[in-house]
Short mmCIF file of C-alpha atoms in Angstrom, two decimals:
data_model
loop_
_atom_site.label_atom_id
_atom_site.label_comp_id
_atom_site.label_asym_id
_atom_site.label_seq_id
_atom_site.Cartn_x
_atom_site.Cartn_y
_atom_site.Cartn_z
CA MET A 55 9.57 16.54 -4.94
CA ASN A 56 13.24 16.14 -5.57
CA ILE A 57 14.32 12.92 -4.55
CA ASP A 58 18.15 14.27 -4.03
CA ALA A 59 16.10 16.51 -1.49
CA ILE A 60 14.63 13.59 0.15
CA ASN A 61 17.86 11.71 0.87
CA THR A 62 20.04 14.33 2.50
CA PHE A 63 16.67 15.27 5.06
CA LEU A 64 16.73 11.56 5.55
CA LEU A 65 20.84 11.03 5.74
CA LEU A 66 20.64 14.29 7.78
CA SER A 67 18.01 13.58 9.87
CA GLU A 68 20.26 9.86 10.54
CA THR A 69 23.58 11.34 11.25
CA GLY A 70 22.41 14.94 12.60
CA ASN A 71 25.18 17.21 11.12
CA PHE A 72 25.65 18.61 7.97
CA SER A 73 29.72 18.29 7.32
CA ARG A 74 29.05 14.21 7.85
CA VAL A 75 26.21 14.86 5.29
CA ALA A 76 28.25 16.50 2.95
CA GLU A 77 31.08 14.02 3.08
CA ARG A 78 28.93 10.95 2.61
CA SER A 79 27.27 12.56 -0.20
CA ASN A 80 30.16 14.20 -1.96
CA LEU A 81 28.86 17.99 -1.97
CA THR A 82 29.71 20.88 -0.11
CA GLN A 83 28.00 21.94 2.99
CA SER A 84 26.46 24.81 1.17
CA THR A 85 24.31 22.17 -0.93
CA VAL A 86 23.19 20.28 1.53
CA SER A 87 22.10 23.73 3.40
CA SER A 88 20.30 24.21 0.06
CA ARG A 89 18.35 21.11 -0.59
CA ILE A 90 16.71 21.14 3.11
CA LYS A 91 15.53 24.67 3.01
CA VAL A 92 14.46 23.67 -0.59
CA LEU A 93 12.91 21.04 0.98
CA GLU A 94 11.63 23.16 4.23
CA ASP A 95 10.11 25.99 1.50
CA THR A 96 8.44 23.43 0.12
CA LEU A 97 6.27 21.80 3.04
CA ASN A 98 6.08 25.62 4.95
CA VAL A 99 7.42 24.04 7.93
CA LYS A 100 10.81 24.05 9.82
CA LEU A 101 12.31 20.37 9.57
CA PHE A 102 15.42 20.60 11.97
CA GLU A 103 16.48 22.53 15.16
CA ARG A 104 20.30 23.55 15.26
CA THR A 105 22.54 22.74 18.54
CA SER A 106 25.49 23.22 19.22
CA SER A 107 26.47 19.91 18.63
CA GLY A 108 24.58 19.32 15.82
CA VAL A 109 20.73 19.51 14.89
CA LEU A 110 17.62 17.95 15.89
CA LEU A 111 14.29 16.84 13.54
CA THR A 112 11.43 19.36 14.71
CA ASP A 113 7.77 18.13 15.34
CA ALA A 114 7.25 18.48 11.81
CA GLY A 115 10.44 16.65 10.74
CA LYS A 116 9.57 13.89 12.77
CA LYS A 117 6.50 13.74 11.26
CA PHE A 118 7.73 14.10 8.23
CA TYR A 119 10.19 11.44 8.93
CA LYS A 120 7.90 8.29 7.88
CA TYR A 121 6.51 9.88 4.21
CA ALA A 122 10.53 10.80 3.81
CA ALA A 123 11.43 6.97 3.91
CA SER A 124 8.48 5.99 2.23
CA MET A 125 9.25 7.73 -0.51
CA ARG A 126 12.58 7.30 -0.85
CA GLN A 127 11.61 3.20 -0.93
CA THR A 128 9.04 3.90 -3.59
CA TRP A 129 11.29 5.63 -5.29
CA GLN A 130 13.31 3.03 -5.30
CA GLN A 131 10.76 0.06 -6.07
CA GLY A 132 10.12 2.45 -9.08
CA ARG A 133 14.07 2.65 -10.16
CA GLN A 134 13.63 -1.59 -10.04
CA GLU A 135 10.84 -1.45 -11.75
CA MET A 136 11.29 0.05 -14.89
CA ALA A 137 14.80 -1.46 -15.17
CA ARG A 138 12.99 -4.63 -15.15
CA SER A 139 10.81 -3.84 -17.33
CA SER A 140 13.57 -3.65 -20.16
CA SER A 141 13.85 -7.31 -19.99
CA PRO A 142 11.76 -10.17 -22.10
CA LYS A 143 10.63 -11.22 -18.77
CA GLN A 144 7.23 -10.89 -17.27
CA THR A 145 7.50 -10.19 -13.47
CA ILE A 146 5.68 -10.86 -10.71
CA GLY A 147 5.51 -8.84 -7.90
CA VAL A 148 4.11 -10.42 -3.91
CA GLY A 149 4.11 -9.76 -0.73
CA LEU A 150 3.94 -11.28 2.29
CA HIS A 151 3.33 -10.87 6.03
CA MET A 152 5.90 -11.51 8.39
CA THR A 153 5.05 -14.30 9.93
CA MET A 154 4.40 -16.33 6.98
CA TRP A 155 8.24 -15.40 5.49
CA ARG A 156 9.57 -18.33 6.44
CA ARG A 157 6.77 -20.92 5.55
CA PHE A 158 6.35 -20.06 1.98
CA MET A 159 9.99 -18.49 0.89
CA PRO A 160 12.29 -20.11 -0.06
CA ASP A 161 9.70 -23.01 -1.28
CA TRP A 162 7.81 -20.46 -3.61
CA LEU A 163 10.56 -19.40 -5.55
CA VAL A 164 12.02 -22.66 -6.03
CA TRP A 165 8.24 -24.04 -7.58
CA MET A 166 8.80 -20.22 -9.84
CA GLN A 167 11.85 -21.48 -11.15
CA GLU A 168 10.91 -24.92 -12.13
CA HIS A 169 6.92 -24.34 -13.13
CA HIS A 170 7.26 -20.58 -14.60
CA PRO A 171 11.21 -19.99 -15.46
CA HIS A 172 9.83 -17.04 -17.48
CA PHE A 173 8.42 -15.17 -14.98
CA ALA A 174 11.12 -12.31 -13.30
CA LEU A 175 10.24 -12.32 -9.39
CA GLN A 176 10.26 -9.81 -6.94
CA VAL A 177 9.64 -10.87 -2.95
CA GLU A 178 8.53 -8.25 -0.21
CA ALA A 179 8.28 -8.72 3.45
CA ASP A 180 6.79 -6.26 5.72
CA TYR A 181 3.18 -5.89 8.02
CA SER A 182 -0.43 -6.34 6.23
CA GLU A 183 -1.13 -2.84 5.85
CA ARG A 184 2.05 -1.75 4.45
CA LEU A 185 1.32 -5.15 2.00
CA VAL A 186 -1.74 -3.53 1.38
CA ASP A 187 -0.96 -0.08 0.29
CA TYR A 188 2.21 -1.67 -1.50
CA VAL A 189 -0.45 -3.45 -4.02
CA SER A 190 -3.15 -0.51 -3.91
CA GLN A 191 -0.33 1.47 -5.64
CA GLY A 192 1.12 -0.93 -7.91
CA VAL A 193 4.57 -1.75 -6.15
CA LEU A 194 3.74 -5.15 -5.95
CA ASP A 195 0.76 -7.53 -7.64
CA LEU A 196 -0.57 -9.51 -5.04
CA ALA A 197 -0.07 -9.85 -1.19
CA ILE A 198 -0.89 -12.46 1.72
CA THR A 199 -1.67 -10.24 4.13
CA HIS A 200 -4.14 -10.62 7.77
CA MET A 201 -6.47 -8.17 7.38
CA PRO A 202 -9.36 -9.09 5.71
CA SER A 203 -10.21 -5.51 4.29
CA GLY A 204 -8.89 -3.40 1.92
CA LEU A 205 -8.50 -0.30 -0.09
CA PRO A 206 -10.42 0.83 -2.95
CA GLY A 207 -9.90 -0.22 -6.07
CA LEU A 208 -8.46 -4.23 -4.44
CA VAL A 209 -10.07 -7.23 -4.24
CA VAL A 210 -9.76 -9.61 -1.35
CA GLU A 211 -10.63 -13.46 -1.14
CA PRO A 212 -9.82 -15.81 2.00
CA PHE A 213 -6.66 -17.82 1.64
CA MET A 214 -5.80 -19.66 4.20
CA GLU A 215 -6.59 -20.43 8.36
CA ASP A 216 -3.59 -20.65 10.65
CA GLU A 217 -4.13 -23.34 13.14
CA LEU A 218 -2.71 -22.23 16.15
CA ILE A 219 -1.24 -24.29 18.99
CA MET A 220 -0.29 -23.49 22.41
CA VAL A 221 3.11 -24.93 23.22
CA SER A 222 6.22 -25.11 25.87
CA ARG A 223 9.59 -26.66 25.79
CA ILE A 224 8.22 -28.44 29.05
CA ALA A 225 5.45 -31.29 28.49
CA ARG A 226 2.41 -29.71 30.69
CA ASP A 227 -1.24 -30.07 30.19
CA PHE A 228 -3.37 -27.03 29.73
CA GLY A 229 -4.39 -26.80 33.66
CA SER A 230 -1.51 -26.89 35.11
CA CYS A 231 -0.49 -23.45 32.75
CA ASP A 232 -0.38 -19.85 35.39
CA PRO A 233 -1.22 -16.69 33.11
CA ALA A 234 1.76 -15.54 34.85
CA ASP A 235 4.01 -17.74 32.53
CA TYR A 236 1.89 -17.56 29.11
CA ILE A 237 3.45 -15.30 26.56
CA PHE A 238 1.24 -13.47 24.92
CA VAL A 239 2.23 -12.96 20.34
CA ASP A 240 -0.38 -10.30 18.76
CA TRP A 241 -0.74 -12.66 15.46
CA SER A 242 -2.88 -9.98 14.12
CA TYR A 243 -6.37 -9.98 12.96
CA GLY A 244 -9.63 -12.59 13.84
CA TYR A 245 -6.88 -13.55 16.34
CA ARG A 246 -6.78 -10.94 19.05
CA GLU A 247 -10.77 -11.65 18.93
CA GLU A 248 -11.07 -15.74 19.49
CA HIS A 249 -8.24 -15.38 22.24
CA GLN A 250 -9.81 -12.73 24.01
CA GLU A 251 -12.78 -14.87 23.38
CA LYS A 252 -11.22 -18.02 24.33
CA LEU A 253 -8.60 -16.96 26.81
CA PRO A 254 -10.02 -14.39 29.16
CA GLU A 255 -7.70 -15.27 31.83
CA PHE A 256 -4.47 -14.75 29.75
CA ALA A 257 -5.42 -11.61 28.11
CA THR A 258 -3.31 -10.05 31.18
CA SER A 259 -0.13 -11.41 30.18
CA THR A 260 3.04 -9.66 31.63
CA ILE A 261 5.23 -11.33 28.60
CA ASN A 262 3.73 -9.24 25.00
CA VAL A 263 5.37 -9.88 21.68
CA GLY A 264 4.91 -8.64 18.81
CA TYR A 265 7.39 -10.87 16.25
CA GLY A 266 6.36 -14.62 16.58
CA GLU A 267 10.17 -15.37 15.87
CA ILE A 268 11.48 -14.01 19.58
CA ALA A 269 8.44 -15.03 21.45
CA LEU A 270 10.04 -18.72 19.95
CA GLU A 271 13.53 -17.65 20.69
CA TYR A 272 12.15 -17.00 24.42
CA LEU A 273 9.82 -20.32 25.05
CA TYR A 274 13.66 -22.14 24.30
CA ALA A 275 15.11 -20.34 27.49
CA SER A 276 12.06 -20.68 29.31
CA GLU A 277 9.71 -22.89 31.07
CA CYS A 278 6.75 -20.43 29.54
CA TYR A 279 4.26 -21.02 27.17
CA SER A 280 2.67 -19.42 24.03
CA TYR A 281 0.47 -19.66 20.93
CA MET A 282 2.42 -20.75 18.13
CA PRO A 283 1.05 -21.63 14.29
CA ARG A 284 1.19 -25.43 13.87
CA ALA A 285 3.03 -25.31 10.78
CA TYR A 286 5.52 -22.72 12.28
CA VAL A 287 6.81 -25.02 14.91
CA SER A 288 6.04 -28.55 13.18
CA ASP A 289 9.29 -29.84 12.75
CA TYR A 290 10.06 -28.78 16.59
CA LEU A 291 7.20 -30.50 17.94
CA ALA A 292 8.19 -33.82 15.24
CA GLU A 293 12.36 -33.50 17.09
CA ASN A 294 10.31 -33.05 20.60
CA ARG A 295 11.86 -29.60 21.24
CA LEU A 296 8.33 -28.49 21.72
CA HIS A 297 5.54 -29.92 23.00
CA ILE A 298 1.83 -29.08 22.55
CA VAL A 299 0.36 -27.89 25.63
CA LYS A 300 -2.86 -31.07 26.54
CA ASP A 301 -6.40 -30.12 26.47
CA ALA A 302 -5.10 -26.36 25.41
CA PRO A 303 -7.77 -24.75 22.60
CA VAL A 304 -7.01 -24.95 19.44
CA LEU A 305 -6.89 -20.91 17.89
CA ASN A 306 -7.10 -19.67 14.12
CA ARG A 307 -6.00 -17.25 12.37
CA PRO A 308 -7.12 -16.01 9.07
CA SER A 309 -5.19 -15.01 6.26
CA TYR A 310 -6.35 -13.31 2.99
CA LEU A 311 -5.16 -12.46 -1.31
CA VAL A 312 -5.30 -9.32 -1.74
CA HIS A 313 -4.78 -7.96 -6.00
CA SER A 314 -6.03 -5.11 -7.57
CA LYS A 315 -9.87 -5.59 -9.55
CA HIS A 316 -7.83 -4.64 -12.71
CA PRO A 317 -4.22 -6.05 -12.57
CA ARG A 318 -1.61 -5.49 -15.14
CA ASN A 319 -1.03 -8.91 -15.31
CA PRO A 320 -3.93 -11.17 -14.31
CA HIS A 321 -1.80 -14.89 -15.58
CA ALA A 322 0.85 -13.20 -13.35
CA ILE A 323 -1.20 -12.84 -10.19
CA ASN A 324 -2.81 -16.98 -11.59
CA VAL A 325 0.40 -18.19 -11.67
CA ALA A 326 1.45 -16.45 -8.20
CA VAL A 327 -1.54 -18.06 -6.62
CA ALA A 328 -1.35 -21.25 -8.19
CA GLY A 329 2.47 -21.75 -6.64
CA LEU A 330 0.70 -20.77 -3.37
CA ARG A 331 -1.98 -22.77 -3.06
CA ALA A 332 0.41 -25.92 -3.86
CA LEU A 333 2.96 -25.16 -1.23
CA ASN A 334 0.01 -24.96 1.05
CA ALA A 335 -1.77 -27.87 -0.02
CA GLY A 336 1.41 -29.44 0.42
CA LEU A 337 1.94 -28.07 3.80
CA LYS A 338 -1.44 -29.71 5.35
CA GLN A 339 -0.95 -32.63 4.05
CA GLY A 340 2.48 -33.09 5.37
CA HIS A 341 0.91 -31.76 8.89
CA ASN A 342 -1.81 -34.12 8.23
CA ALA A 343 0.41 -37.08 8.35
CA GLN A 344 2.20 -35.59 11.37
CA ASP A 345 -1.06 -36.03 13.86
CA PRO A 346 -1.90 -38.01 15.88
#
């Protein structure tokens, strides 16, 4: 499938106007129309519906959009990888779950530059399912996810367990916590089940957040409380900007290393894992020193 046609489809989806696509792509409108027609003929579906003001995606077009976006990203990553392959340096591609990015980056990059400067580095942040796909497709060598299962041809092994603690801007004890003021953060696989088991009364929170950074910002602006990874908020606890809710249950969230059963460069994976484990060990020591 022609990547130019994919790019044209995505741009038309965003602008809804053939003339704008032509102008931004330095093409004629007839070329833009031809690319879309070729794509529709190849897929045997109608992707756009004409309106008085331009075009809109059909239902089929909406379904195809995510695949087109993924194809463009994979193509771009493939081009980057080919460019890096001409370099004398070996490449390590590592992906981390969005909620772990701040903890391990840029420290892992610094560790790699200090200990293994001969490697070229590629890093990505995304959610578990996408990271597993990237490893399966060979886009990444290694990923840290919260998904305990992978795809055929992949190895999934335990990496670490996050300790999650209930925190608040106001010092309080668990007995005084009203579920109405609780922020539920979906910290992914494993955590959800333990949360339901240990805190069933908090399962129907009216505030549900899918990304920890958003919940953290809201904690600063309210008197609510929520579960956060201890490593995520250790500095805030040390500065008394946040407080652990006394007597609240401690929860855990496992994470996993995912890589190919037959990696193209086993040494690169061993090096990357060594750095990640070294950083994790340092984090654990720091947390233990802070514990009362």
